[in-house]
Coordinates of C-alpha atoms (C1' of nucleotides) in Angstrom, one line a residue:
Chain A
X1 CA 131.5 98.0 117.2
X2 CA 133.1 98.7 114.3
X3 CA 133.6 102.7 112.9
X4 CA 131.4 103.3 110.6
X5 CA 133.4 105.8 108.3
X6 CA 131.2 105.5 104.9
X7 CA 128.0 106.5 104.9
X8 CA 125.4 104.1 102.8
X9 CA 122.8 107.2 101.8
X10 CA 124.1 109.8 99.1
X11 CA 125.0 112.7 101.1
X12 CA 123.5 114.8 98.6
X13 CA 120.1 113.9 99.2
X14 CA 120.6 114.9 102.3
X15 CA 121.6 118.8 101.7
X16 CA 118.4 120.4 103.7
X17 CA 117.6 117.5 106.1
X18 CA 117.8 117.5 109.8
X19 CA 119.7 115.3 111.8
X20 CA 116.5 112.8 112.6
X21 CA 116.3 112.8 108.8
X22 CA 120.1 112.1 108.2
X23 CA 120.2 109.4 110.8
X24 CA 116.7 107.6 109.7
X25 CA 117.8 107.5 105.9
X26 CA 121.5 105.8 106.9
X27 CA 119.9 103.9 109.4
X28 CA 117.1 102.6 106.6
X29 CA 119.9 102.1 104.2
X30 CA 122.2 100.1 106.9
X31 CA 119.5 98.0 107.9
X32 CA 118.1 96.9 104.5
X33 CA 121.4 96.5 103.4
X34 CA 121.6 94.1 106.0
X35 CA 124.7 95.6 107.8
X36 CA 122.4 96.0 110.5
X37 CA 120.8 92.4 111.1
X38 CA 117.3 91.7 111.9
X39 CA 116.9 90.9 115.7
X40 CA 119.7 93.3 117.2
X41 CA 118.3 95.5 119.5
X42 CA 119.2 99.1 119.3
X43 CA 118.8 102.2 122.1
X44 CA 118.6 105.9 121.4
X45 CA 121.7 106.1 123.1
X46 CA 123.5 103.8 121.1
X47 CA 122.5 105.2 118.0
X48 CA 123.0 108.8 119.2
X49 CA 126.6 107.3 120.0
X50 CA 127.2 106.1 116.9
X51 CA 125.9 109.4 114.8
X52 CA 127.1 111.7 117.6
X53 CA 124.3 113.7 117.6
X54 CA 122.1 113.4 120.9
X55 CA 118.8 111.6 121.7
X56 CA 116.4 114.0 120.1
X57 CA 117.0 113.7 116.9
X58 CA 117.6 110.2 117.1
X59 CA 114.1 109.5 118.6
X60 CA 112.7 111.2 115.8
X61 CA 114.5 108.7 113.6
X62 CA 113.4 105.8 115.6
X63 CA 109.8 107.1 115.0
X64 CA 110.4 107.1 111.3
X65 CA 111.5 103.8 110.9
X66 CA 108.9 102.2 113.2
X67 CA 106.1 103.8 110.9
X68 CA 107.6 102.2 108.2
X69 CA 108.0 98.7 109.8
X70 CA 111.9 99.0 109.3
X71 CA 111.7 98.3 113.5
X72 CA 110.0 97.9 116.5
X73 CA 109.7 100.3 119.5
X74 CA 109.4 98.5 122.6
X75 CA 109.8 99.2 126.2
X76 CA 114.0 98.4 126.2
X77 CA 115.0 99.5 123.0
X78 CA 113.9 98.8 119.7
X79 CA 114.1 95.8 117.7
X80 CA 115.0 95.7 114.0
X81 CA 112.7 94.2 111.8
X82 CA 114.8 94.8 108.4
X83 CA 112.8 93.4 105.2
X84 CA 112.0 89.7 104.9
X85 CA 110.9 88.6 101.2
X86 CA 107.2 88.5 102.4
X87 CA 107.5 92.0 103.2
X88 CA 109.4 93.2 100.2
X89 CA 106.7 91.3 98.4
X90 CA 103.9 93.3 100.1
X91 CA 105.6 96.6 99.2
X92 CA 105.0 95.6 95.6
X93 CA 101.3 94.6 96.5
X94 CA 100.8 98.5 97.5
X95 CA 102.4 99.8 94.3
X96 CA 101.1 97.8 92.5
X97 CA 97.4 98.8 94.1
X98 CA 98.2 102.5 94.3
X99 CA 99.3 102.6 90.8
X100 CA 96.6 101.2 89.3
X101 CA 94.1 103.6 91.1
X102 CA 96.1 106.1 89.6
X103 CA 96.2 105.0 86.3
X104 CA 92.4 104.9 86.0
X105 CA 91.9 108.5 87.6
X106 CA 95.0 109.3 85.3
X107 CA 92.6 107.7 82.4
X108 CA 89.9 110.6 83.1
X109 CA 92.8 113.2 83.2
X110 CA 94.6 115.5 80.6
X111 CA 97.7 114.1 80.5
X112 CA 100.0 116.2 78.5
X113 CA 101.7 118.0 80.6
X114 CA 102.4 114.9 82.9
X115 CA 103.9 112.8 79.8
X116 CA 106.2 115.8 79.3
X117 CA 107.4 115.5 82.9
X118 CA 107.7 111.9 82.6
X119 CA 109.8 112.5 79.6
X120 CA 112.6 115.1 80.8
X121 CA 112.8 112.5 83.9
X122 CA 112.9 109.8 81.5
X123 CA 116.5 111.4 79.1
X124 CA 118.0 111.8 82.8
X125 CA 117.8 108.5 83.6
X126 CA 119.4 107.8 80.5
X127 CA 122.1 110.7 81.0
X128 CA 122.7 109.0 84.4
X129 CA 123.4 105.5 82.9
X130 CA 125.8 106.8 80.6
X131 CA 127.7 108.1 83.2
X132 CA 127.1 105.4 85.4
X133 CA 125.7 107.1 88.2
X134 CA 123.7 104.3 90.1
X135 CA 122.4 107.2 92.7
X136 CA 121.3 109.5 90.1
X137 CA 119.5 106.9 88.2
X138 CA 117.8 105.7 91.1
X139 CA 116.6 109.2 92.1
X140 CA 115.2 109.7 88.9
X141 CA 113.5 106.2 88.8
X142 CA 112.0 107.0 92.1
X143 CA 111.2 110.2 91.0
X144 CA 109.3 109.2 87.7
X145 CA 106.9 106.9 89.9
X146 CA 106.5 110.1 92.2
X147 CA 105.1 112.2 89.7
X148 CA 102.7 109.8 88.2
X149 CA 101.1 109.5 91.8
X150 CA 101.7 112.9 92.8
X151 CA 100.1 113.9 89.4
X152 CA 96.2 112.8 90.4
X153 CA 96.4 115.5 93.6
X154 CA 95.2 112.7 95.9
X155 CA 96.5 113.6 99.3
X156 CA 95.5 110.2 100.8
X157 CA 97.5 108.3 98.2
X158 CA 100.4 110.6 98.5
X159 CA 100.2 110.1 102.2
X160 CA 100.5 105.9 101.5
X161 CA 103.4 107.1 98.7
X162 CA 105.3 109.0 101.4
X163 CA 105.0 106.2 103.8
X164 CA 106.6 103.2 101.2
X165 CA 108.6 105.5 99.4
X166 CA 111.5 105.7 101.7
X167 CA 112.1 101.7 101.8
X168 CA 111.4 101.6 98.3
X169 CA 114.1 104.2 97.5
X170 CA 116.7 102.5 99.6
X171 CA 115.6 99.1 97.8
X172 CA 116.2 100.6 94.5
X173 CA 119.1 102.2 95.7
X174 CA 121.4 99.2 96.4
X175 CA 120.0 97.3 93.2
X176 CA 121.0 99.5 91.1
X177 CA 124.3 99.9 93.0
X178 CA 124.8 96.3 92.3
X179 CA 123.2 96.1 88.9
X180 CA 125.7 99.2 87.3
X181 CA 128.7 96.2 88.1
X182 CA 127.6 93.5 87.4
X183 CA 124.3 93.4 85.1
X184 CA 125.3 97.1 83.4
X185 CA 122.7 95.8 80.3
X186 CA 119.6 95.7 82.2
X187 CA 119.1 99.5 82.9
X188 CA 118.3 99.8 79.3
X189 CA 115.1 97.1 79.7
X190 CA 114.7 99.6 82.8
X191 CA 114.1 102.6 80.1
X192 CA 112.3 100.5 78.0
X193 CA 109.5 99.7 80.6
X194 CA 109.7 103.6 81.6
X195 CA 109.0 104.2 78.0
X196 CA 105.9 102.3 77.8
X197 CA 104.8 103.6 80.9
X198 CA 104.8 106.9 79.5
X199 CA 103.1 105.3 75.8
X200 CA 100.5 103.9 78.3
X201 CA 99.9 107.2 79.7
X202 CA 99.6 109.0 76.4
X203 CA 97.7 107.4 75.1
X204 CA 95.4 106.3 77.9
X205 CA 95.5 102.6 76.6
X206 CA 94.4 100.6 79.7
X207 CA 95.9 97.3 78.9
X208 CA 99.4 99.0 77.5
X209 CA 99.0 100.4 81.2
X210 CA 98.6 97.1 82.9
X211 CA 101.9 95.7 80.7
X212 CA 103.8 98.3 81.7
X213 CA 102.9 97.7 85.3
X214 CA 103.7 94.0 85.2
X215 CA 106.9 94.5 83.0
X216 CA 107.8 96.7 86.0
X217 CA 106.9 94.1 88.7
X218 CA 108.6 91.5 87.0
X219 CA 111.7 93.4 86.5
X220 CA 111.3 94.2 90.2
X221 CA 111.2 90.7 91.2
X222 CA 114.5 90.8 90.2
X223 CA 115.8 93.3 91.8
X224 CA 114.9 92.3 94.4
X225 CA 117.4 88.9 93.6
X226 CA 119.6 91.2 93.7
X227 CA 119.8 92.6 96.4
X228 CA 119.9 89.9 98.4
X229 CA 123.6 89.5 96.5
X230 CA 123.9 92.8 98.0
X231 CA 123.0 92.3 101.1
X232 CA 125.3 89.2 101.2
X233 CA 128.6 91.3 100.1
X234 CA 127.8 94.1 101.4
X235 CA 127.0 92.4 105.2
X236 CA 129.2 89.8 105.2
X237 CA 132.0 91.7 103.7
X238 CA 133.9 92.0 100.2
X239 CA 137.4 90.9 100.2
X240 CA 137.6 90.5 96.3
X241 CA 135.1 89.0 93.7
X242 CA 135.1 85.2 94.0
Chain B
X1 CA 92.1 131.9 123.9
X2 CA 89.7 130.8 126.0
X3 CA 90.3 127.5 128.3
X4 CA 89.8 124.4 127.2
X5 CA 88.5 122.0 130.0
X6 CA 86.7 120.0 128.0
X7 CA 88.6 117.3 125.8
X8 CA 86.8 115.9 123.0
X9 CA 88.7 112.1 123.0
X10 CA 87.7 109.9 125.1
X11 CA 89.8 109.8 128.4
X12 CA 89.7 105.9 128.6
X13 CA 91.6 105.2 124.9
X14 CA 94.0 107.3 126.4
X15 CA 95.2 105.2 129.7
X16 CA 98.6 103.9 128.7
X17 CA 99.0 106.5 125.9
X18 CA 102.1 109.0 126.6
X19 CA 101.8 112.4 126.4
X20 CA 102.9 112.9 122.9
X21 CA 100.0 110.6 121.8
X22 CA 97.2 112.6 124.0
X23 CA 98.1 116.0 122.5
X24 CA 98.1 114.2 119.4
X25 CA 94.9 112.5 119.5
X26 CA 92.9 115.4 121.4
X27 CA 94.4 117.9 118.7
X28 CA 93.4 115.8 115.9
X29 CA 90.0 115.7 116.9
X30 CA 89.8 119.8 117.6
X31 CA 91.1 120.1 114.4
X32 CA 88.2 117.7 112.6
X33 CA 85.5 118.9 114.7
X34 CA 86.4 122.4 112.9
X35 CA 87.0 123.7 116.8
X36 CA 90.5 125.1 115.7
X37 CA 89.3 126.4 112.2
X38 CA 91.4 125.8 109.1
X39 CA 94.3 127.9 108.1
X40 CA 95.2 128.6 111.9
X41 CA 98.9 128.5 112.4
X42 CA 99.9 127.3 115.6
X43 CA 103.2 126.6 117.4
X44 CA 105.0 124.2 119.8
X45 CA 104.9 126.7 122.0
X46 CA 101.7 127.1 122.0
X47 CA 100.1 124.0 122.2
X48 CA 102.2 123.2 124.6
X49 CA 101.1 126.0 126.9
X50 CA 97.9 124.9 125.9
X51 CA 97.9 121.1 127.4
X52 CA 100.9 122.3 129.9
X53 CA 103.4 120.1 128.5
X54 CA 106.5 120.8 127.3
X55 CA 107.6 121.2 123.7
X56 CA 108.7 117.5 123.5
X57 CA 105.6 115.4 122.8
X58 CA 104.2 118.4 121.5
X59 CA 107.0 117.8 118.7
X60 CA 106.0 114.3 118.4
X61 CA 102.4 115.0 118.7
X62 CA 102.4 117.8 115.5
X63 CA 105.0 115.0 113.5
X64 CA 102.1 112.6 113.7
X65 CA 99.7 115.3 112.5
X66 CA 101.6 116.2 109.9
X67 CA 101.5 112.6 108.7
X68 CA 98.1 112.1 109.0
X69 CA 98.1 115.4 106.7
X70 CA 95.9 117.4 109.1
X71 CA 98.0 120.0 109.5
X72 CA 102.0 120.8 107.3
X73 CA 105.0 121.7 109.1
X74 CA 106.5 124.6 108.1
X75 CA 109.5 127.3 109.0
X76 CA 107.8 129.4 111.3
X77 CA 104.6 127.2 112.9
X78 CA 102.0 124.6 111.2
X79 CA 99.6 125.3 109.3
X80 CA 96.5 123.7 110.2
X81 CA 94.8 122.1 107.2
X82 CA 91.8 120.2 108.4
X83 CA 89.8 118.2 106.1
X84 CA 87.4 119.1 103.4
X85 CA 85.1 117.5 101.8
X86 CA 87.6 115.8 99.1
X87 CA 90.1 114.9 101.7
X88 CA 87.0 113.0 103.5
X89 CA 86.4 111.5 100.1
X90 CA 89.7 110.3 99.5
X91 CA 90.0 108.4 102.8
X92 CA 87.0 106.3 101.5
X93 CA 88.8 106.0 98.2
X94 CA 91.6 104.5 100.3
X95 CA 89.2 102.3 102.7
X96 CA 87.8 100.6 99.3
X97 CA 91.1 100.4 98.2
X98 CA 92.6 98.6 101.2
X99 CA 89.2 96.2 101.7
X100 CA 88.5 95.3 98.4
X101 CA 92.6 93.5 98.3
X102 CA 91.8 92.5 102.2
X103 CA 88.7 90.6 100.7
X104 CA 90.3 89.1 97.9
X105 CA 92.6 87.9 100.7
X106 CA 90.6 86.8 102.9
X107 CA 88.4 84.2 100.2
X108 CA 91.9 82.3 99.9
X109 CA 91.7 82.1 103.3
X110 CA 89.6 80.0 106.8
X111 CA 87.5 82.6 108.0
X112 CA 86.4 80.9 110.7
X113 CA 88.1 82.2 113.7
X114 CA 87.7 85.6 112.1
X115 CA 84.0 85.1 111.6
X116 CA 83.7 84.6 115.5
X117 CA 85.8 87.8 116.4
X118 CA 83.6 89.8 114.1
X119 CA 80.6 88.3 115.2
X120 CA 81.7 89.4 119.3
X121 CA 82.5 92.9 118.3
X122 CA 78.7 93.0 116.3
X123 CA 77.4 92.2 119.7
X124 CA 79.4 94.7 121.6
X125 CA 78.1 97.4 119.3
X126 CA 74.7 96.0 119.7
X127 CA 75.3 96.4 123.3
X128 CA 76.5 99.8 123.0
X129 CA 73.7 101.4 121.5
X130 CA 71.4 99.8 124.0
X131 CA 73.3 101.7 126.5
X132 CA 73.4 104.7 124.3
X133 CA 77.5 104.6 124.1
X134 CA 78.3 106.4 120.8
X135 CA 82.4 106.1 122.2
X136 CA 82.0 102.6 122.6
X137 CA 80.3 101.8 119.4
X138 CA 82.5 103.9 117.7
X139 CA 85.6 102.1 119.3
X140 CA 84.1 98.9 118.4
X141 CA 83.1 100.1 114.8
X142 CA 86.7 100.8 114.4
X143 CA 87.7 97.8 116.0
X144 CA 85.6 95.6 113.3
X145 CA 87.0 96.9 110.3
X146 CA 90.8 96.7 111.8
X147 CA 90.1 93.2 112.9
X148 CA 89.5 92.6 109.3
X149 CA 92.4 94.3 108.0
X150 CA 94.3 92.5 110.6
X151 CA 93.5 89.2 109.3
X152 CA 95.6 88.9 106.7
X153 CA 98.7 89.5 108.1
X154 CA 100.2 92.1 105.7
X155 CA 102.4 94.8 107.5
X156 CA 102.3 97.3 104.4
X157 CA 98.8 97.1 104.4
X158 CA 98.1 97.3 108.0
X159 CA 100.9 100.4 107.6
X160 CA 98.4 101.8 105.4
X161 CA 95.4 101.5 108.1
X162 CA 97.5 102.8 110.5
X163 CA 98.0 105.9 109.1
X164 CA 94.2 106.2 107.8
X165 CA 92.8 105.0 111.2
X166 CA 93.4 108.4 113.7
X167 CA 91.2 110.3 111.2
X168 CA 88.9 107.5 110.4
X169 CA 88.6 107.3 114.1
X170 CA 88.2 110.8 114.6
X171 CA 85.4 110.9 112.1
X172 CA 83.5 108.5 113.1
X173 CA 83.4 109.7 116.8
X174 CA 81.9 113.2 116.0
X175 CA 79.4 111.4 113.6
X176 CA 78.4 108.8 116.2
X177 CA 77.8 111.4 119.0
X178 CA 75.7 113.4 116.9
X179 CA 73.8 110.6 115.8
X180 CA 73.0 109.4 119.0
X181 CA 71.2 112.2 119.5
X182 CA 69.5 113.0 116.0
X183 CA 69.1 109.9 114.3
X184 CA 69.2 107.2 116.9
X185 CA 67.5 104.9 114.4
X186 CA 70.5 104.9 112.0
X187 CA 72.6 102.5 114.6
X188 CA 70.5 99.4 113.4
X189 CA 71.3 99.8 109.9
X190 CA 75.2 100.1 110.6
X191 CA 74.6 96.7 112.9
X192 CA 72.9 95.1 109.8
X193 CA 75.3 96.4 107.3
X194 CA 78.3 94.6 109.3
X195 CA 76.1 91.6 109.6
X196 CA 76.3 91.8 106.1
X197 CA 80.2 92.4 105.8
X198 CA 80.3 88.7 108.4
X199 CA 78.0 87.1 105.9
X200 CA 79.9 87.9 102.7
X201 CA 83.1 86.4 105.0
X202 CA 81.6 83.5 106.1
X203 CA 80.4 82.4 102.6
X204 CA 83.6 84.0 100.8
X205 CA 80.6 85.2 98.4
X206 CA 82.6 88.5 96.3
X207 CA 78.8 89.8 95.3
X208 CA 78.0 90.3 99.0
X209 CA 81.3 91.6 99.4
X210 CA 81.3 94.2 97.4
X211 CA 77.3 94.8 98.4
X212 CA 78.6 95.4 101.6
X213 CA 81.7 97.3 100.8
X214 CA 79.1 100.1 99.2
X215 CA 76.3 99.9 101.7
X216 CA 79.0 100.9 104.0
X217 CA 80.1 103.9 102.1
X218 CA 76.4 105.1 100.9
X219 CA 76.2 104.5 104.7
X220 CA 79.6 106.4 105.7
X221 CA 78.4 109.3 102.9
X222 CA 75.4 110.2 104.8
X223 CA 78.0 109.8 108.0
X224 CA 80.3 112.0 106.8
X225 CA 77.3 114.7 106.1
X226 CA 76.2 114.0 109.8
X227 CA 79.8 115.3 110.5
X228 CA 79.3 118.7 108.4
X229 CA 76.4 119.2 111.0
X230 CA 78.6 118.4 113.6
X231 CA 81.1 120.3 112.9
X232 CA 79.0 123.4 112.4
X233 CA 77.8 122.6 115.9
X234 CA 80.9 122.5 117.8
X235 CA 82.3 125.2 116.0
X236 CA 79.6 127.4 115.8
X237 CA 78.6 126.8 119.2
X238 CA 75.0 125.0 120.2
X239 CA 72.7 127.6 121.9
X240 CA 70.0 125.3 120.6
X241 CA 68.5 123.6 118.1
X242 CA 66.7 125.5 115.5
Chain C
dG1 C1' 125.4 75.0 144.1
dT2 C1' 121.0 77.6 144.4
dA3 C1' 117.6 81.0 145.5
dA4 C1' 116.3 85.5 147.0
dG5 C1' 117.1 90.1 147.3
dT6 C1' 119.6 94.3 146.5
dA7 C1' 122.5 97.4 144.0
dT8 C1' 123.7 99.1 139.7
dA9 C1' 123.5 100.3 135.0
dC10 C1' 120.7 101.2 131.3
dT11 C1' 116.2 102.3 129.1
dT12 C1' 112.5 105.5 127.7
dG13 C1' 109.6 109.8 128.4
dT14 C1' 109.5 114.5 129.5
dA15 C1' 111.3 119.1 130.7
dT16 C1' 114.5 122.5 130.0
dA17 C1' 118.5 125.0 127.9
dC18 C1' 120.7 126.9 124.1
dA19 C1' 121.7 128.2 119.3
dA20 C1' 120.5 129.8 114.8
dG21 C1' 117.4 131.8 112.0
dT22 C1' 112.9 134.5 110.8
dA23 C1' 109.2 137.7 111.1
dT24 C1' 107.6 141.7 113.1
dT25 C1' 107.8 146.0 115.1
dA26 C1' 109.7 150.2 116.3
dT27 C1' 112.7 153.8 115.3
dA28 C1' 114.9 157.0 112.5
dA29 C1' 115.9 159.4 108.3
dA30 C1' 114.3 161.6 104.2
Chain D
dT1 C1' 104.0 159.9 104.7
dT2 C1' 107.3 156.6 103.3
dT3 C1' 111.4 153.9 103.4
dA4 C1' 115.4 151.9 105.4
dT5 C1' 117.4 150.0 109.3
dA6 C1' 117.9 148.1 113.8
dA7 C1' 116.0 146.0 117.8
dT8 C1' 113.0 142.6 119.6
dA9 C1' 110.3 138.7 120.2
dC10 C1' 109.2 134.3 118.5
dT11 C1' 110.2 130.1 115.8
dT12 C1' 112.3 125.5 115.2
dG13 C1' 116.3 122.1 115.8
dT14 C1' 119.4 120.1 118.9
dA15 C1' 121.6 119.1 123.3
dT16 C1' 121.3 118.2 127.9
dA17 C1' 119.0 117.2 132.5
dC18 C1' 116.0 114.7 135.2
dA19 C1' 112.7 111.2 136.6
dA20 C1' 110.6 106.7 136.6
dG21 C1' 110.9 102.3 135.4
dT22 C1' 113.3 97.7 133.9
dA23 C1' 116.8 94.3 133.2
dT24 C1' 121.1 92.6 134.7
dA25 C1' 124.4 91.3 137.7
dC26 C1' 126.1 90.8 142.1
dT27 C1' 125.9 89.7 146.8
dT28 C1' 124.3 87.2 150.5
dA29 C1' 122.0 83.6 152.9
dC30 C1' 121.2 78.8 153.0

DNA sequence: GTAAGTATACTTGTATACAAGTATTATAAA
DNA sequence: TTTATAATACTTGTATACAAGTATACTTAC
């Protein structure tokens, strides 16, 4: 319908991707956002339309956000699914089970160099507030979750990682978006939690662990509030602040 | 190198499966089987020459591979990576993981209707082994344990099983077929184990579940040592047995 | 107005074509 | 013999072409 001018994903992310990459991150991004509503049906042709690029990368797109229950491939085109509560709610189930597993082989691991990591990640998520970089921070905040996990060298939890990751990052994306305006005071309860994940992990205190993680959920429930405020302004459309 | 009329998967899961998938699935279970060794790098082109197709599906079918982390995508061809003996251990780690939250499920839940479905597919893998059908009872194996998964209606968990099942299914094939042959006797204790699994359903009793739950995986240990043979077998090449 | 049947436009799946880049191999120079 | 350079063959990523099938809309008969 509309031209769609500005793009939702940071185009700096997308520096080395191919074009089934570039169009599956906007895509994901457009239709959690919600400018894409659940129940339109989309073609490859469409979509290749719309990103001007032709049908094969776009199938490879289509393919990406099928595995991660974004849509639904059928015969005629492919439904979008987008993300009810339940299922932004089942995300949380799996990171909240794969992190735990973690934590306990993490418990049975030397853990110093990982708590180093976590800290460097940890001062540019701080760096990125105080320059109010929403993207960066998010990055980063996706990015300290990654190395925990990627940290046990568990290819089979990696493999679940790199399957919620990409709807998790477009999640925390446009929370944070919304959060730098209009809750600016909660990213530093955000680096608190971080914090004490990284205590937890020092010092291989099992219940600090178990905090951290439900400090985390909690804080996530919100976010998740808001972005449904995001989804309503940014899909219905922003004339001013009311 | 040498022609390759023989296909390890089973024709008949294959019937409405399109070409991207059959490369996919016949690959994967080359690849397990230890029939293309790993560390073998192998192009598009290649395969496709090999199942004369052309490089489309093949793209698909090596995307899916790469997810399933069988093989990794690189600049110049794919690396195939196979599995070893810790990858085979961390699927497991991931079963338990997924079961054990599908069980905790499943007691806030009526079992009923899934008690029933379980109980057909025990009889059809009954039936199997009286006709000596290590596919079938494989098929139906698989079947059991994604019926349960199913159950609970929880996309980012069946997401999970999704991406686990090909190898699962894989593994299980090669080990069935060789058992059939070697230790015919071993069927009835996989049919009493699930009995067990139905049992621990039925009565929502957590001991039994988690009784069954490791029965399985002593079970799916010796299974997966089965497969070791196996693979030695196809790869090595059977003159006979020695 | 309604039903049946046909034509048309659109869909995916697969094959092929082309472009840009990379590794290898051969050639030439020292 | 070794090193540098150039030619060649092969790789992926993307665009396009074609085929088979499906839904829609139109036409025609009643």
């Amino acid at each position: 319908m509309s031209e769609h001018t500005e793009f939702l994903y940071p185009a700096k992310w997308l520096s080395k991707a191919s074009s089934g990459n570039r169009v599956a991150s906007e895509l994901r991004m457009r239709i959690i956002a919600g400018l894409i509503e659940s129940g339109t049906i989309i073609s490859e042709n469409k979509i290749a339309a719309d990103f001007s690029v032709s049908r094969s990368p776009v199938r490879e797109a289509l393919k990406i956000l099928a595995s991660e229950n974004i849509i639904r491939l059928e015969r005629m085109g492919a439904v979008v699914l987008g993300l009810t509560e339940k299922e932004i709610q089942e995300i949380y189930d799996v990171r909240l089970l794969i992190e735990t597993f973690v934590f306990e082989r993490l418990a049975k691991m030397d853990s110093t160099k990982l708590v180093q990591e976590l800290s460097k990640i940890l001062e540019m998520m701080s760096i990125a507030i105080k320059y109010k970089d929403a993207d960066e921070f998010s990055y980063q905040d996706v990015l300290f979750h990654e190395t925990i996990i990627r940290s046990i060298n568990h290819s089979y939890i990696m493999m679940i990682w790199n399957n919620a990751k990409p709807v998790m990052e477009a999640l925390i994306l446009l929370s944070m978006r919304v959060r730098l305006e209009e809750r600016y005071e909660d990213f530093q309860r955000v680096i608190d939690n971080h914090q004490l994940y990284i205590e937890a992990i020092k010092t291989k205190n099992r219940d600090l662990m178990i905090q951290a993680l439900h400090q985390n959920f909690d804080d996530v429930q919100e976010k998740v509030d808001d972005l449904w405020m995001s989804q309503q302004m940014l899909s219905k459309g922003v004339q001013n602040d009311d």
